[in-house]
mmCIF file of C-alpha atoms in Angstrom:
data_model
loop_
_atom_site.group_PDB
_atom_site.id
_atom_site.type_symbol
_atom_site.label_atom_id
_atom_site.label_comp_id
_atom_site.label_asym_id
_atom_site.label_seq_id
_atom_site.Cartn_x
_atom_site.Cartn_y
_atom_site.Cartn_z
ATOM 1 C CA UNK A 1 171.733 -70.426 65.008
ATOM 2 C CA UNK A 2 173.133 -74.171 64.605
ATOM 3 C CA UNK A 3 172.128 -73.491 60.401
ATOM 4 C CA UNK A 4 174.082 -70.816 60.383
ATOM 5 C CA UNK A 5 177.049 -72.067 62.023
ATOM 6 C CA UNK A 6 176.916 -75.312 59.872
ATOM 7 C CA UNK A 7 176.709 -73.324 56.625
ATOM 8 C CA UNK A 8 179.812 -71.083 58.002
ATOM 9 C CA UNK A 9 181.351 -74.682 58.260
ATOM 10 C CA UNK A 10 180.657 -76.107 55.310
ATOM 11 C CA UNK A 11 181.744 -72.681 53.019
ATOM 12 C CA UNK A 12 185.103 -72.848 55.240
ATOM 13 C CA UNK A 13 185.467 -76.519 54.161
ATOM 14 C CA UNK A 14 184.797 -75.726 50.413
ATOM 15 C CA UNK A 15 187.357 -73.403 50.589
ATOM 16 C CA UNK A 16 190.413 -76.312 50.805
ATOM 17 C CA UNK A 17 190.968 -77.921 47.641
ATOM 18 C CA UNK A 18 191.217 -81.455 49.403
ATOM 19 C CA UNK A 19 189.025 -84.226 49.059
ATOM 20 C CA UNK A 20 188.698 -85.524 52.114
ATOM 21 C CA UNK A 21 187.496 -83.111 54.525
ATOM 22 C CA UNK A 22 188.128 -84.658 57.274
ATOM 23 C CA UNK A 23 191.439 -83.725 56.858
ATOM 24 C CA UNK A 24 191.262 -79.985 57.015
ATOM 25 C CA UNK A 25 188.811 -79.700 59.596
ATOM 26 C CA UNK A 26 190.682 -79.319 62.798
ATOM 27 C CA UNK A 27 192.258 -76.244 60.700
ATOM 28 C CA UNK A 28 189.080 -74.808 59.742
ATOM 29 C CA UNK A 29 187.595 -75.277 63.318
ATOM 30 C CA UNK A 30 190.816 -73.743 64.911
ATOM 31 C CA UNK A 31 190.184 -70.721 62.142
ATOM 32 C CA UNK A 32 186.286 -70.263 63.071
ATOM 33 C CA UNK A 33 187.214 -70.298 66.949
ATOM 34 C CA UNK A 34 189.634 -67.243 66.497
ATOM 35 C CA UNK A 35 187.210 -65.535 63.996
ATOM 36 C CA UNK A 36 186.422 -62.240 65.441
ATOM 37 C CA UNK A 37 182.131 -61.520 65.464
ATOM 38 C CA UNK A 38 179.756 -58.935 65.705
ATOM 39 C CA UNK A 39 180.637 -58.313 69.158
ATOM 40 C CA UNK A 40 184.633 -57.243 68.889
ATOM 41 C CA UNK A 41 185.716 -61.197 70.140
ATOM 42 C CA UNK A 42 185.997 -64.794 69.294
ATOM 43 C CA UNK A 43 184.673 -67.596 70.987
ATOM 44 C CA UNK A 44 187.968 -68.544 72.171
ATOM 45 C CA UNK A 45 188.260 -65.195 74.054
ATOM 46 C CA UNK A 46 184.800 -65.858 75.486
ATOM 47 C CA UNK A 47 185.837 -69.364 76.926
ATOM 48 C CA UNK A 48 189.698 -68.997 77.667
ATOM 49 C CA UNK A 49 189.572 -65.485 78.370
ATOM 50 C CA UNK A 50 192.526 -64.873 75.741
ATOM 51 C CA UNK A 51 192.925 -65.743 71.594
ATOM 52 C CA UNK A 52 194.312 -69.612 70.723
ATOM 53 C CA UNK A 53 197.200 -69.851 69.443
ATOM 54 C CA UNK A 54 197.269 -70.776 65.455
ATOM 55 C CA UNK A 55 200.668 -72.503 63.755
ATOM 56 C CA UNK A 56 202.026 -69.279 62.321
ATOM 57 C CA UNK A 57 202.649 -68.053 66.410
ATOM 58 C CA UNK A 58 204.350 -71.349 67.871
ATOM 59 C CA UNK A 59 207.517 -70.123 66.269
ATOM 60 C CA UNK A 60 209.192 -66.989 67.355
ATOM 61 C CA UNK A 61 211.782 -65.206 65.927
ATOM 62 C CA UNK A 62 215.207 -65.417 67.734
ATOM 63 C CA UNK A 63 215.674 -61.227 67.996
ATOM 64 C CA UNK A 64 212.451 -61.440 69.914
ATOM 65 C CA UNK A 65 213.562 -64.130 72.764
ATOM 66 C CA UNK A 66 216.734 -62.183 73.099
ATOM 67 C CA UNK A 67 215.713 -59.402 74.384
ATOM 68 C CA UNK A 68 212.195 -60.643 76.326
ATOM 69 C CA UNK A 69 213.187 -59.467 80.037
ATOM 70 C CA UNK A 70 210.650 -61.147 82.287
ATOM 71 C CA UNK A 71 209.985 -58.057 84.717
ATOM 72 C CA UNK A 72 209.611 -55.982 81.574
ATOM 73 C CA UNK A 73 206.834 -58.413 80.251
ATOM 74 C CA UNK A 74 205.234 -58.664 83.230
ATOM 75 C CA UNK A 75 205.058 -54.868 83.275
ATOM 76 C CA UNK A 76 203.860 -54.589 80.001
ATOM 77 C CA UNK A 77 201.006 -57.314 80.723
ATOM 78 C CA UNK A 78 199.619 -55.405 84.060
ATOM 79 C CA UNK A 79 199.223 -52.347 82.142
ATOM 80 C CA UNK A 80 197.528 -54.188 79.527
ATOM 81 C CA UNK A 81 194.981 -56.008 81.320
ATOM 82 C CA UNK A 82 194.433 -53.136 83.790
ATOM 83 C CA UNK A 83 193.142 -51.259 80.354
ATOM 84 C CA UNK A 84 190.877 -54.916 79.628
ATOM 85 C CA UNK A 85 187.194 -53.895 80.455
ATOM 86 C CA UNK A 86 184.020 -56.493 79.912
ATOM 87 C CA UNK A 87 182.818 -57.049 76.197
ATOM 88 C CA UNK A 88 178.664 -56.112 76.139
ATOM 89 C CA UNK A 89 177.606 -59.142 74.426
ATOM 90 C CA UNK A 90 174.901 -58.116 72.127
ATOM 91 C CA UNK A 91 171.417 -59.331 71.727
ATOM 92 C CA UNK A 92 170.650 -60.974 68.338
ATOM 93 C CA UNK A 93 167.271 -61.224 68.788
ATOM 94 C CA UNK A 94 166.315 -57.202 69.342
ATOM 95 C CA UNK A 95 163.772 -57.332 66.488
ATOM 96 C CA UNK A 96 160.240 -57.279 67.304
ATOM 97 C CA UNK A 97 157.241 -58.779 65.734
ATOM 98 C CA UNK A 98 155.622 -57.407 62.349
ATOM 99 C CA UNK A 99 152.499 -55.657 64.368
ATOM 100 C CA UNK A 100 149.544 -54.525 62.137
ATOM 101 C CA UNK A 101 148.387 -51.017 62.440
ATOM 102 C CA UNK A 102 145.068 -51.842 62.240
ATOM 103 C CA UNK A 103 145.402 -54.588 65.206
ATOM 104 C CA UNK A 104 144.547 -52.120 67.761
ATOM 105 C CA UNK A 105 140.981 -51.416 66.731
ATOM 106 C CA UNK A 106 139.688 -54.481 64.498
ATOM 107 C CA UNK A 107 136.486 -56.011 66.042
ATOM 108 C CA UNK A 108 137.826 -59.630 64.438
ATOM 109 C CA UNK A 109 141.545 -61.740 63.803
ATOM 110 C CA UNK A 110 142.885 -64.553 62.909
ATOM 111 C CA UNK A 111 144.520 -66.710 64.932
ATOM 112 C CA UNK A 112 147.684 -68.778 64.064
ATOM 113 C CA UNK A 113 147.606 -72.258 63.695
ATOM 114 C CA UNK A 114 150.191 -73.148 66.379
ATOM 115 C CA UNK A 115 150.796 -76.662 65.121
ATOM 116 C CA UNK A 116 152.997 -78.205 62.154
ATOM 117 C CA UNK A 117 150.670 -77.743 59.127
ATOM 118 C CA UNK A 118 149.789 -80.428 56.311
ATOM 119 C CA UNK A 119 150.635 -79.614 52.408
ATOM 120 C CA UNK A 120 147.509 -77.146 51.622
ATOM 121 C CA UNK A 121 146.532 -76.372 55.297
ATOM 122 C CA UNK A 122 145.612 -73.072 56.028
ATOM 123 C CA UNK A 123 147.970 -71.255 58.818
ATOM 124 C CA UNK A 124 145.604 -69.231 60.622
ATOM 125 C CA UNK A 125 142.401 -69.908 62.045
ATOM 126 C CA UNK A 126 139.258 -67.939 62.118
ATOM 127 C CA UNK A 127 138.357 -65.003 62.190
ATOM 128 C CA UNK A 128 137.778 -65.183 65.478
ATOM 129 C CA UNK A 129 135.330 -62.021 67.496
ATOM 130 C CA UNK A 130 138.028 -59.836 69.879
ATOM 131 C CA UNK A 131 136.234 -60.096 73.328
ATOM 132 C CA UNK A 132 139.100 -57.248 75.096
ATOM 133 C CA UNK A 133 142.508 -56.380 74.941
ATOM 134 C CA UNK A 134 144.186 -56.927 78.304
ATOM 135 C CA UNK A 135 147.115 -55.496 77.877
ATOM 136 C CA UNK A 136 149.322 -53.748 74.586
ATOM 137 C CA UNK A 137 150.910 -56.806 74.274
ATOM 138 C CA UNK A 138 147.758 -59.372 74.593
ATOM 139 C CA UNK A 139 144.547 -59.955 73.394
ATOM 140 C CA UNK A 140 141.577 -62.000 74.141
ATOM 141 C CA UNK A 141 139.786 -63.481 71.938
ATOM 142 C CA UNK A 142 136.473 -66.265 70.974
ATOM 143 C CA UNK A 143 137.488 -69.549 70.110
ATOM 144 C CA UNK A 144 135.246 -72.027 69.460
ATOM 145 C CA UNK A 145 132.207 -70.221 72.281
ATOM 146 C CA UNK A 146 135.454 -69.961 74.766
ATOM 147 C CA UNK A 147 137.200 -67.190 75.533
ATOM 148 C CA UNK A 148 141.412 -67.090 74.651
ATOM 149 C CA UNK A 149 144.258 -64.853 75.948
ATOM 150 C CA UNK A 150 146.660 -65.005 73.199
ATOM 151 C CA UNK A 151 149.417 -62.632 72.031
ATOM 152 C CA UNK A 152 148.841 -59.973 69.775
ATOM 153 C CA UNK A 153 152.192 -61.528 67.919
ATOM 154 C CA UNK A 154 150.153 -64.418 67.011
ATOM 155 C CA UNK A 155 147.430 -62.770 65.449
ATOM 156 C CA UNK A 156 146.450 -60.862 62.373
ATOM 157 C CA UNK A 157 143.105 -58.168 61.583
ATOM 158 C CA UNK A 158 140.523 -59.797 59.649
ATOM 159 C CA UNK A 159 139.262 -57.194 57.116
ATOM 160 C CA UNK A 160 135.067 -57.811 57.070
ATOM 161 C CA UNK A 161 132.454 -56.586 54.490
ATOM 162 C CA UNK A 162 130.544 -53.905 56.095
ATOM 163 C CA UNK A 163 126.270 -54.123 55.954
ATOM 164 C CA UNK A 164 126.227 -49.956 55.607
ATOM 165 C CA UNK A 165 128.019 -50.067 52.147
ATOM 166 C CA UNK A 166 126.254 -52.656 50.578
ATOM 167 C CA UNK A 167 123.450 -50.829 51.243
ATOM 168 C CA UNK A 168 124.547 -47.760 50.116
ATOM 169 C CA UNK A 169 125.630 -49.143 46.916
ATOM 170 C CA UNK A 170 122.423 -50.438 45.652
ATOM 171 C CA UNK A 171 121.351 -53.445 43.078
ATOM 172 C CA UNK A 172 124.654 -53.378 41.103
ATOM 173 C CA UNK A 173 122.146 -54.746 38.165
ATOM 174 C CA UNK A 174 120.343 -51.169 38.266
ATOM 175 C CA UNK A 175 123.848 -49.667 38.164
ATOM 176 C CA UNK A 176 125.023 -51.689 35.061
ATOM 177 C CA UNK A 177 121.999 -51.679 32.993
ATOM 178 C CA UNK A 178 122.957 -48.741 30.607
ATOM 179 C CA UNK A 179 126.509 -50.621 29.901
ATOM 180 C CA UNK A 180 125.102 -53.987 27.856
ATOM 181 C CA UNK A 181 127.877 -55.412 26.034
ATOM 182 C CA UNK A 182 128.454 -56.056 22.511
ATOM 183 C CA UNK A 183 129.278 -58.855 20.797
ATOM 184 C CA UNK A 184 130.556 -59.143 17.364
ATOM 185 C CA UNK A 185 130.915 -61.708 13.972
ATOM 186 C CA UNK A 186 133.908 -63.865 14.450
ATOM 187 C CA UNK A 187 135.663 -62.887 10.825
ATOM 188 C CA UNK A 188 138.660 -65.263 10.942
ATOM 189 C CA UNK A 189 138.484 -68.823 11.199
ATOM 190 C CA UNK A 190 141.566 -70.678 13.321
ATOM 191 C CA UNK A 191 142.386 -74.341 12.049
ATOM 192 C CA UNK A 192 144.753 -76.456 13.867
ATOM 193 C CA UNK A 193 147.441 -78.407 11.678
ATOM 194 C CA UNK A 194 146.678 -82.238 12.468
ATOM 195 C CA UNK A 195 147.739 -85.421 11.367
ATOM 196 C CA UNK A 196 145.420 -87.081 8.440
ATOM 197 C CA UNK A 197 144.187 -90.481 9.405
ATOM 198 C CA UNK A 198 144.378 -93.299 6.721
#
């Protein structure tokens, strides 16, 4: 969440033509606060309860003061915020977990290596024999002779070679023996252009 926001930062930055960006940031800031998101308000609205203010508003024009009648505007403003209902803030992390199908009957898994992994270090461990499933959601597991509850989010099927069908397929060298391959005269001869020593 702070990547994104920094990369929303930095584009709004890139967007001035000035040099020294220090310089333009209060007005980008002050343009990201009143930037409307996914949910219908800004974070301005969400901490001061109303939209700042930006330069363009501070002056009015004068046909507009002339005829502001206080009662009027005070009118006008209960039968605004008596029409204000809550804003349902919405959940940005509703997506669930890539589950495997096959997760739910596999007799083995592999586990994922919870810790920061070296250059060339495998990310899951295993596979590892499923002991039960306790619940939908997690799964317990053999880890080293022990037995593990872990979460069926942190896991993958391991795919096994059955005994039963390499039985049933037989000596592949019986099966292949018809097919012998052929080999054949090499007609052209390849020479490589290389410098003559003296």
């Amino acid at each position: 969440m702070i990547e994104l926001w920094h990369r929303c930062l930095k584009t709004a930055i890139l967007c001035h033509a000035n040099p020294t960006w220090t310089r333009v940031l209060s007005t980008v800031m002050l343009g990201l606060r009143n930037n409307v998101m996914d949910t219908g308000s800004s974070p301005a609205e969400y901490l001061y309860g109303t939209t700042l203010r930006i330069p363009g508003e501070f002056v009015l024009p004068d046909d507009e003061l002339s005829n502001s009648d206080p009662r009027a505007f005070i009118e006008e403003f209960r039968a605004h915020m008596q029409k204000v209902k809550p804003v349902p803030v919405g959940q940005r992390h509703k997506k669930r977990a890539f589950l495997f199908k096959d997760l739910a009957t596999c007799t083995h898994v592999f586990l994922r290596a919870g810790t920061t992994k070296k250059a060339l270090e495998r990310p899951y461990t295993g596979p590892h024999k499923v002991l039960k499933r306790t619940t939908d959601r997690v799964v317990e597991i053999e880890v080293n002779g022990k037995p593990r509850s872990v979460s069926i989010e942190n896991v993958k099927p391991a795919y096994t070679i059955r005994e039963s069908y390499t039985e049933a397929a037989g000596d592949p060298a019986v099966a292949t023996k018809g097919n012998e391959l052929r080999t054949y005269a090499n007609k052209k001869r390849v020479t490589f252009a290389t410098e003559r020593r003296r």
